[in-house]
Tab-separated table of N, CA and C in Angstrom:
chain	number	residue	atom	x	y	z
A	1	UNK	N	0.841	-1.190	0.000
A	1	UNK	CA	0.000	0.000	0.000
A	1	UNK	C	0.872	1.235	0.000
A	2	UNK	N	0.388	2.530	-0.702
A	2	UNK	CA	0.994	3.445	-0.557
A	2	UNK	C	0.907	4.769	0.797
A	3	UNK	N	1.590	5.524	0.703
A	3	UNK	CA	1.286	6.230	1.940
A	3	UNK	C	0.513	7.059	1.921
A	4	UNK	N	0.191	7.246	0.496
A	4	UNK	CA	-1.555	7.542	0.830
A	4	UNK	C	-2.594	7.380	1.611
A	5	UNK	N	-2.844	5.833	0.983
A	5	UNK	CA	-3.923	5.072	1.642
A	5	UNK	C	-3.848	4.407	2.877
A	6	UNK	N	-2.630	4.843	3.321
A	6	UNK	CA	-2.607	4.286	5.038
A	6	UNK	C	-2.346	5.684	6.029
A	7	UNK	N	-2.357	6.362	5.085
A	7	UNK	CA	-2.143	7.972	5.785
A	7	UNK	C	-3.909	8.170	6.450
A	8	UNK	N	-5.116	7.683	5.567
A	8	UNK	CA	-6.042	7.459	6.637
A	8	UNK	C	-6.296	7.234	7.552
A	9	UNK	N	-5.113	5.976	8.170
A	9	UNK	CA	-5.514	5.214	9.273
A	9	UNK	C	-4.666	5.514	10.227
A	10	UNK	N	-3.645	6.663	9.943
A	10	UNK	CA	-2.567	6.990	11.401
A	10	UNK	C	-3.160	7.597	12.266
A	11	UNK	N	-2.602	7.481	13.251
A	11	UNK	CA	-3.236	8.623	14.420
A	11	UNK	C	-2.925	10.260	14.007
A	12	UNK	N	-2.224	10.708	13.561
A	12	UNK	CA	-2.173	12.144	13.285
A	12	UNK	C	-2.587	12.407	11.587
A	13	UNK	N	-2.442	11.325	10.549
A	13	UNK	CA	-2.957	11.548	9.706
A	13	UNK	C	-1.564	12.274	8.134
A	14	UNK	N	-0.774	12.098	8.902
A	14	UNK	CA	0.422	12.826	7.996
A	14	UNK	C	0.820	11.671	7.336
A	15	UNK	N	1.671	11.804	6.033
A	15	UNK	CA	2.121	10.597	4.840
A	15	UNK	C	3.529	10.466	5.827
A	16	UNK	N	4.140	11.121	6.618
A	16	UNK	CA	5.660	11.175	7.424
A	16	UNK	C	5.668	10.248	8.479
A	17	UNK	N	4.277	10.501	9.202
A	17	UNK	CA	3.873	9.147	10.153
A	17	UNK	C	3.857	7.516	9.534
A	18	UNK	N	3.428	7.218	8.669
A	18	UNK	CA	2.603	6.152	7.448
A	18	UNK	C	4.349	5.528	7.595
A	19	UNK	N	4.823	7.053	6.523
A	19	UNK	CA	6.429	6.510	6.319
A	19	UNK	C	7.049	5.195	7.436
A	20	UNK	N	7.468	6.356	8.392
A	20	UNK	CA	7.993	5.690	9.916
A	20	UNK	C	7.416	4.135	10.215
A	21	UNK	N	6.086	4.352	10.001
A	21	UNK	CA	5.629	2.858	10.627
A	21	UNK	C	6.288	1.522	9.664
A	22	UNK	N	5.960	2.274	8.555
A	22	UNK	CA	6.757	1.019	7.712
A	22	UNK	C	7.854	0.591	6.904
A	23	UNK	N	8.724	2.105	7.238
A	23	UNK	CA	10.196	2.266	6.074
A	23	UNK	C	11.038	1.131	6.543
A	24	UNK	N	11.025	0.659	7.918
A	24	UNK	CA	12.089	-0.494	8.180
A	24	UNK	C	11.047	-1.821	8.237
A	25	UNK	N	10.383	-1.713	8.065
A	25	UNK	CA	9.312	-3.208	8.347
A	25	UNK	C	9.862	-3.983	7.586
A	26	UNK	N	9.209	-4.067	6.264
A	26	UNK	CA	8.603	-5.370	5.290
A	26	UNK	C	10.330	-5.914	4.974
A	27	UNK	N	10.896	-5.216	3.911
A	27	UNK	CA	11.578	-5.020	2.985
A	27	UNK	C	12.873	-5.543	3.959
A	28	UNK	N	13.146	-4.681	5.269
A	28	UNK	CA	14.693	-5.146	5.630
A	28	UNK	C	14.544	-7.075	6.342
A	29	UNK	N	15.871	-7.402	6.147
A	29	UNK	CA	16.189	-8.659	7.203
A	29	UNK	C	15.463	-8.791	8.408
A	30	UNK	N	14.340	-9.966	8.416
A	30	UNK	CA	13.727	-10.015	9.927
A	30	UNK	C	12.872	-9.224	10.007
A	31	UNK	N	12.474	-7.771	9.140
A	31	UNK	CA	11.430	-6.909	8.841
A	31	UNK	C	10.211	-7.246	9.246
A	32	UNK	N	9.354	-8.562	8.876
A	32	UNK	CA	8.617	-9.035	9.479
A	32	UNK	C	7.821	-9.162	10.469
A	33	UNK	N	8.804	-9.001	11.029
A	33	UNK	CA	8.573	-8.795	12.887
A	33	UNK	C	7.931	-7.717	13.290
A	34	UNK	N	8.462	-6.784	12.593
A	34	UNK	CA	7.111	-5.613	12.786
A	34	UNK	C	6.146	-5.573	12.646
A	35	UNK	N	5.844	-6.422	11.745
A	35	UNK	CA	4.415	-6.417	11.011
A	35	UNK	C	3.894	-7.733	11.979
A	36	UNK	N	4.477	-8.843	12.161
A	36	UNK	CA	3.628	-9.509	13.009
A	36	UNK	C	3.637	-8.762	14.204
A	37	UNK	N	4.149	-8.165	14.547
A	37	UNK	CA	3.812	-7.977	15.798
A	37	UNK	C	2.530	-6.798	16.112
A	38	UNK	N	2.713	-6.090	15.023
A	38	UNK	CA	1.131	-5.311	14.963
A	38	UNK	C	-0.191	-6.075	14.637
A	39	UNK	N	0.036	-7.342	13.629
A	39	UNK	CA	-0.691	-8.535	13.698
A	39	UNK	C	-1.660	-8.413	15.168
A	40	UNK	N	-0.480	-8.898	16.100
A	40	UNK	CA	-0.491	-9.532	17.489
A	40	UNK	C	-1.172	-8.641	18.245
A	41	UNK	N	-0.681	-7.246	18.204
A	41	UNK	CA	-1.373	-6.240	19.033
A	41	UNK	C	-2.557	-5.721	18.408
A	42	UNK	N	-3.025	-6.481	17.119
A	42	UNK	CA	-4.125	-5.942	16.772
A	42	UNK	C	-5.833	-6.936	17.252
A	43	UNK	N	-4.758	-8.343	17.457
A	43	UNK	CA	-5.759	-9.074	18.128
A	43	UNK	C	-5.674	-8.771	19.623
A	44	UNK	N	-5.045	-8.388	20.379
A	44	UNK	CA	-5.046	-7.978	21.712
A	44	UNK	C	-5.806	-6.654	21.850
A	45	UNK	N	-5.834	-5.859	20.970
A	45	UNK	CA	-6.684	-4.514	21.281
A	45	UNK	C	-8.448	-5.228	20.417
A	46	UNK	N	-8.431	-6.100	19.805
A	46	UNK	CA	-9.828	-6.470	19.763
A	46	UNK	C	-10.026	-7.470	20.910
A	47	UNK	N	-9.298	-7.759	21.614
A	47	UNK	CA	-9.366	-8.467	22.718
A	47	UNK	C	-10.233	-7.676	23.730
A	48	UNK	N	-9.364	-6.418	23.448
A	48	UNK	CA	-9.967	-5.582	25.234
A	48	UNK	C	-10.984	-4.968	24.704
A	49	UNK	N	-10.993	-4.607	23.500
A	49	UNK	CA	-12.341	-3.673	22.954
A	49	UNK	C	-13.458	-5.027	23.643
A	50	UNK	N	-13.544	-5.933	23.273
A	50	UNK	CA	-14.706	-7.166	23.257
A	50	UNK	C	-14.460	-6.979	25.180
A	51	UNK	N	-14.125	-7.063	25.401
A	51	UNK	CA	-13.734	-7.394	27.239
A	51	UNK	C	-14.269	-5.968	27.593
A	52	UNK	N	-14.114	-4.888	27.202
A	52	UNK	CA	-14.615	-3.166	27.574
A	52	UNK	C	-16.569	-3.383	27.012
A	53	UNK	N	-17.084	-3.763	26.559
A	53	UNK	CA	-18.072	-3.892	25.721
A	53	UNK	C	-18.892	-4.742	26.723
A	54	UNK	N	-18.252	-5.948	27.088
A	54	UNK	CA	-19.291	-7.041	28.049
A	54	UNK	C	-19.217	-6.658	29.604
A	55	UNK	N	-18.098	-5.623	29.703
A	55	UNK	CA	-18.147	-5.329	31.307
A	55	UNK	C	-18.862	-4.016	31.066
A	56	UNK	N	-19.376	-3.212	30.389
A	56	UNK	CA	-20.325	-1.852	30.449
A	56	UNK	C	-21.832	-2.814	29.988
A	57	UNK	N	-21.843	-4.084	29.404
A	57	UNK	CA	-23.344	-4.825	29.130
A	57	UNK	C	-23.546	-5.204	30.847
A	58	UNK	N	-22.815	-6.007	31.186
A	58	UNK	CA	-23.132	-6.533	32.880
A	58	UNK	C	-23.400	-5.065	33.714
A	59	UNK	N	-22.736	-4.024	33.519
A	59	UNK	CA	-22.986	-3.083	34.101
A	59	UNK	C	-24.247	-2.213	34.162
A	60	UNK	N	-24.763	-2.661	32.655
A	60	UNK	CA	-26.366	-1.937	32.723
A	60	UNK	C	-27.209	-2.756	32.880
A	61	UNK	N	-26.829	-4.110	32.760
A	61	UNK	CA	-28.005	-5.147	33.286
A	61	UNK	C	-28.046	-5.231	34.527
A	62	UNK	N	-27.327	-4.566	35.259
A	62	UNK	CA	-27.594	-4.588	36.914
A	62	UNK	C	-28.099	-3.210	37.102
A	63	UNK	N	-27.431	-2.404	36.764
A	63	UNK	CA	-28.370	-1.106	36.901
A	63	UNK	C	-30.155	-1.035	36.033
A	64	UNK	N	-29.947	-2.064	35.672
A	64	UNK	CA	-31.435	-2.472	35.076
A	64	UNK	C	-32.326	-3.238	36.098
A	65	UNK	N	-31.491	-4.007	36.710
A	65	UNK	CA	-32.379	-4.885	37.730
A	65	UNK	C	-32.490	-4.185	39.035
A	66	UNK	N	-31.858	-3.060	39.445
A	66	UNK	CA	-31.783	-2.093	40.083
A	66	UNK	C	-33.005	-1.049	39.873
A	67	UNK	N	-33.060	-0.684	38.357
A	67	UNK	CA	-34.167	0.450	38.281
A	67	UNK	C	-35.511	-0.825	38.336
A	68	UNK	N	-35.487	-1.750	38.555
A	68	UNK	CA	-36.884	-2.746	38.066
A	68	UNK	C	-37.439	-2.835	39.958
A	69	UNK	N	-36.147	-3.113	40.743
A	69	UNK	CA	-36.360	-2.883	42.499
A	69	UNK	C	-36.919	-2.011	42.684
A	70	UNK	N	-36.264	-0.453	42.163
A	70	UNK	CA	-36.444	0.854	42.941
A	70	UNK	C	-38.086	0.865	42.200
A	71	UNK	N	-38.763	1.039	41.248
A	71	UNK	CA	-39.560	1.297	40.838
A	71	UNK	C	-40.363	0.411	41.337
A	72	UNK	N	-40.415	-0.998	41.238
A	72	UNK	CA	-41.155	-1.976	42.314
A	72	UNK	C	-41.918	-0.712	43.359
A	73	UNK	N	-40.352	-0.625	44.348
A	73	UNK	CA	-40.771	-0.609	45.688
A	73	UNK	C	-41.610	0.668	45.469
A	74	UNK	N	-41.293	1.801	44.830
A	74	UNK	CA	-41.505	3.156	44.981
A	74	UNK	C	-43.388	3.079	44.557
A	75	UNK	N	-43.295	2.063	43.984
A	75	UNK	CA	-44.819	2.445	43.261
A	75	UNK	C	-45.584	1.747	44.270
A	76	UNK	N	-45.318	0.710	45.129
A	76	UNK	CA	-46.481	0.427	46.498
A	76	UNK	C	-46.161	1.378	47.065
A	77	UNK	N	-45.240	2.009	47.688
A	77	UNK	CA	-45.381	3.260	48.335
A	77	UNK	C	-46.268	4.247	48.164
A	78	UNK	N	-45.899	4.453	46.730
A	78	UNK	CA	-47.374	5.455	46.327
A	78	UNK	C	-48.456	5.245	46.526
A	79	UNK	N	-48.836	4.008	45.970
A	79	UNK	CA	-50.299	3.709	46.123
A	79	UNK	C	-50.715	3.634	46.963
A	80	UNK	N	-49.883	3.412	48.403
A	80	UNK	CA	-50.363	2.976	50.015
A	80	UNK	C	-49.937	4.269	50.784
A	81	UNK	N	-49.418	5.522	50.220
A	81	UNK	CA	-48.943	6.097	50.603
A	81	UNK	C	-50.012	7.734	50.609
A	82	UNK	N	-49.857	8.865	50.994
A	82	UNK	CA	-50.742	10.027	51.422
A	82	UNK	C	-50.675	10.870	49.954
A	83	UNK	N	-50.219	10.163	49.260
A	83	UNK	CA	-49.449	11.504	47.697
A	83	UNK	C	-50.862	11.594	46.918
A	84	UNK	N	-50.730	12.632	46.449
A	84	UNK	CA	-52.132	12.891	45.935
A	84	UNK	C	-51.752	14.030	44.512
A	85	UNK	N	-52.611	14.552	43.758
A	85	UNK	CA	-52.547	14.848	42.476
A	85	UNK	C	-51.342	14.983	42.164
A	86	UNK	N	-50.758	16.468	42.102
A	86	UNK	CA	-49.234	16.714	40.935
A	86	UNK	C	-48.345	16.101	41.324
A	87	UNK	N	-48.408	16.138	43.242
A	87	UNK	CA	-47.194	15.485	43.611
A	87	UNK	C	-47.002	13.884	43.448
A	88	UNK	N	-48.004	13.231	43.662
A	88	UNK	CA	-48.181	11.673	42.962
A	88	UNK	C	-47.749	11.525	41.577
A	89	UNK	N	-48.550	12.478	40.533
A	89	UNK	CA	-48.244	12.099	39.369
A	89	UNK	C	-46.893	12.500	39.066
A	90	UNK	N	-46.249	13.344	39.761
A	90	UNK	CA	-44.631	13.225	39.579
A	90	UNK	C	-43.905	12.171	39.987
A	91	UNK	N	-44.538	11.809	40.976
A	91	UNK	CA	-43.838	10.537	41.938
A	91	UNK	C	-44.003	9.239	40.619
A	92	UNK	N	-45.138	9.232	40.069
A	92	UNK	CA	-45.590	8.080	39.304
A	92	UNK	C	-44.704	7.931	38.134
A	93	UNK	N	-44.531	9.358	37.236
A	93	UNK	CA	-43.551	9.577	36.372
A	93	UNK	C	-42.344	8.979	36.212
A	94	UNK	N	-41.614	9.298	37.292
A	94	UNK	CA	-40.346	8.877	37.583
A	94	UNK	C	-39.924	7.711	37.848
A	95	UNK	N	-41.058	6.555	38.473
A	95	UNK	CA	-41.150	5.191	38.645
A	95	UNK	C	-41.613	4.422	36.953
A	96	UNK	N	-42.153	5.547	36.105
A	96	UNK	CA	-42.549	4.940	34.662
A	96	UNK	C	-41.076	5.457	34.240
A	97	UNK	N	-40.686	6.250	34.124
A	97	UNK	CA	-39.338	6.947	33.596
A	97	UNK	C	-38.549	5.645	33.598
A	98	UNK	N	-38.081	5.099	34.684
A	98	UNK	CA	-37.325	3.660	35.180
A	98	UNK	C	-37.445	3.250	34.742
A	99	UNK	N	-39.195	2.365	34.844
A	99	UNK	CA	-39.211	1.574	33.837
A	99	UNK	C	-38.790	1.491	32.261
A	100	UNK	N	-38.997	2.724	31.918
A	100	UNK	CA	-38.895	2.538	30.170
A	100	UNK	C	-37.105	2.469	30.198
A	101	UNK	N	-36.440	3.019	30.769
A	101	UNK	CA	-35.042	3.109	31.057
A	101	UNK	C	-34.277	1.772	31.091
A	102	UNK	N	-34.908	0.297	32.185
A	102	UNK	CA	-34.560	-0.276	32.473
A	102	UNK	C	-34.960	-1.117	31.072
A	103	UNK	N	-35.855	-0.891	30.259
A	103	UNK	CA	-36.732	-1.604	29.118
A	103	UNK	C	-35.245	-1.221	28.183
A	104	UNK	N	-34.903	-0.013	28.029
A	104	UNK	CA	-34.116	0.097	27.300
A	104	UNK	C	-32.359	-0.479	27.164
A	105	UNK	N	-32.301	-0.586	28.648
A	105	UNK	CA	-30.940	-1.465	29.257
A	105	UNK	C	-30.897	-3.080	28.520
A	106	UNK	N	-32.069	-3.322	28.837
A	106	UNK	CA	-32.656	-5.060	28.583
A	106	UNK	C	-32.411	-5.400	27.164
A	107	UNK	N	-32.733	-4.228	26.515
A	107	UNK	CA	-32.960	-4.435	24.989
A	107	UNK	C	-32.166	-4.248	23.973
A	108	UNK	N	-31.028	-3.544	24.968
A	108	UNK	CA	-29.363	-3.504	23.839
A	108	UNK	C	-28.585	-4.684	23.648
């Protein structure tokens, strides 16, 4: 590839960067090694991406089973409780709010 088309994919985006990564790679003695080894670190950073991804999923499925408690409890409260027009129907809101919240946790 030329340093064009990998000048897309650098972190700063310059053809001088592109250069560097690969002027000693391919071509010299043992060169190789560079390149596998970005191979290597390219399956290790899809490693942690996949590992960052299932620990923020466990993280909203508990804060899901969390908003499914709080809203539980909050809504016998209400109903058994002294709250009456705006201030109820705010109270009620916020226990439906949860819910649709926790609906939305469930469903990613």
């Amino acid at each position: 590839m030329n340093g064009r088309i990998m000048a897309h994919h650098s972190h700063t985006g310059s053809e001088e960067d592109v250069g560097d990564l690969f002027s000693d790679c391919f071509w010299e003695i043992k060169g190789y090694k560079q390149v596998v080894k970005r191979i290597d670190d390219g399956a290790i950073l899809t490693d942690n991406l996949a590992q960052l991804i299932n620990e923020r999923a466990d993280i909203e499925f508990k804060y899901a089973k969390g908003l499914k408690a709080w809203s539980r409890k909050w809504e016998e409260a209400i109903n058994k409780g002294a709250e009456y027009g705006s201030l109820e129907q705010c109270m009620k809101g916020l226990t439906t709010e949860a819910k649709r919240k926790r609906l939305m946790f469930i469903s990613m």
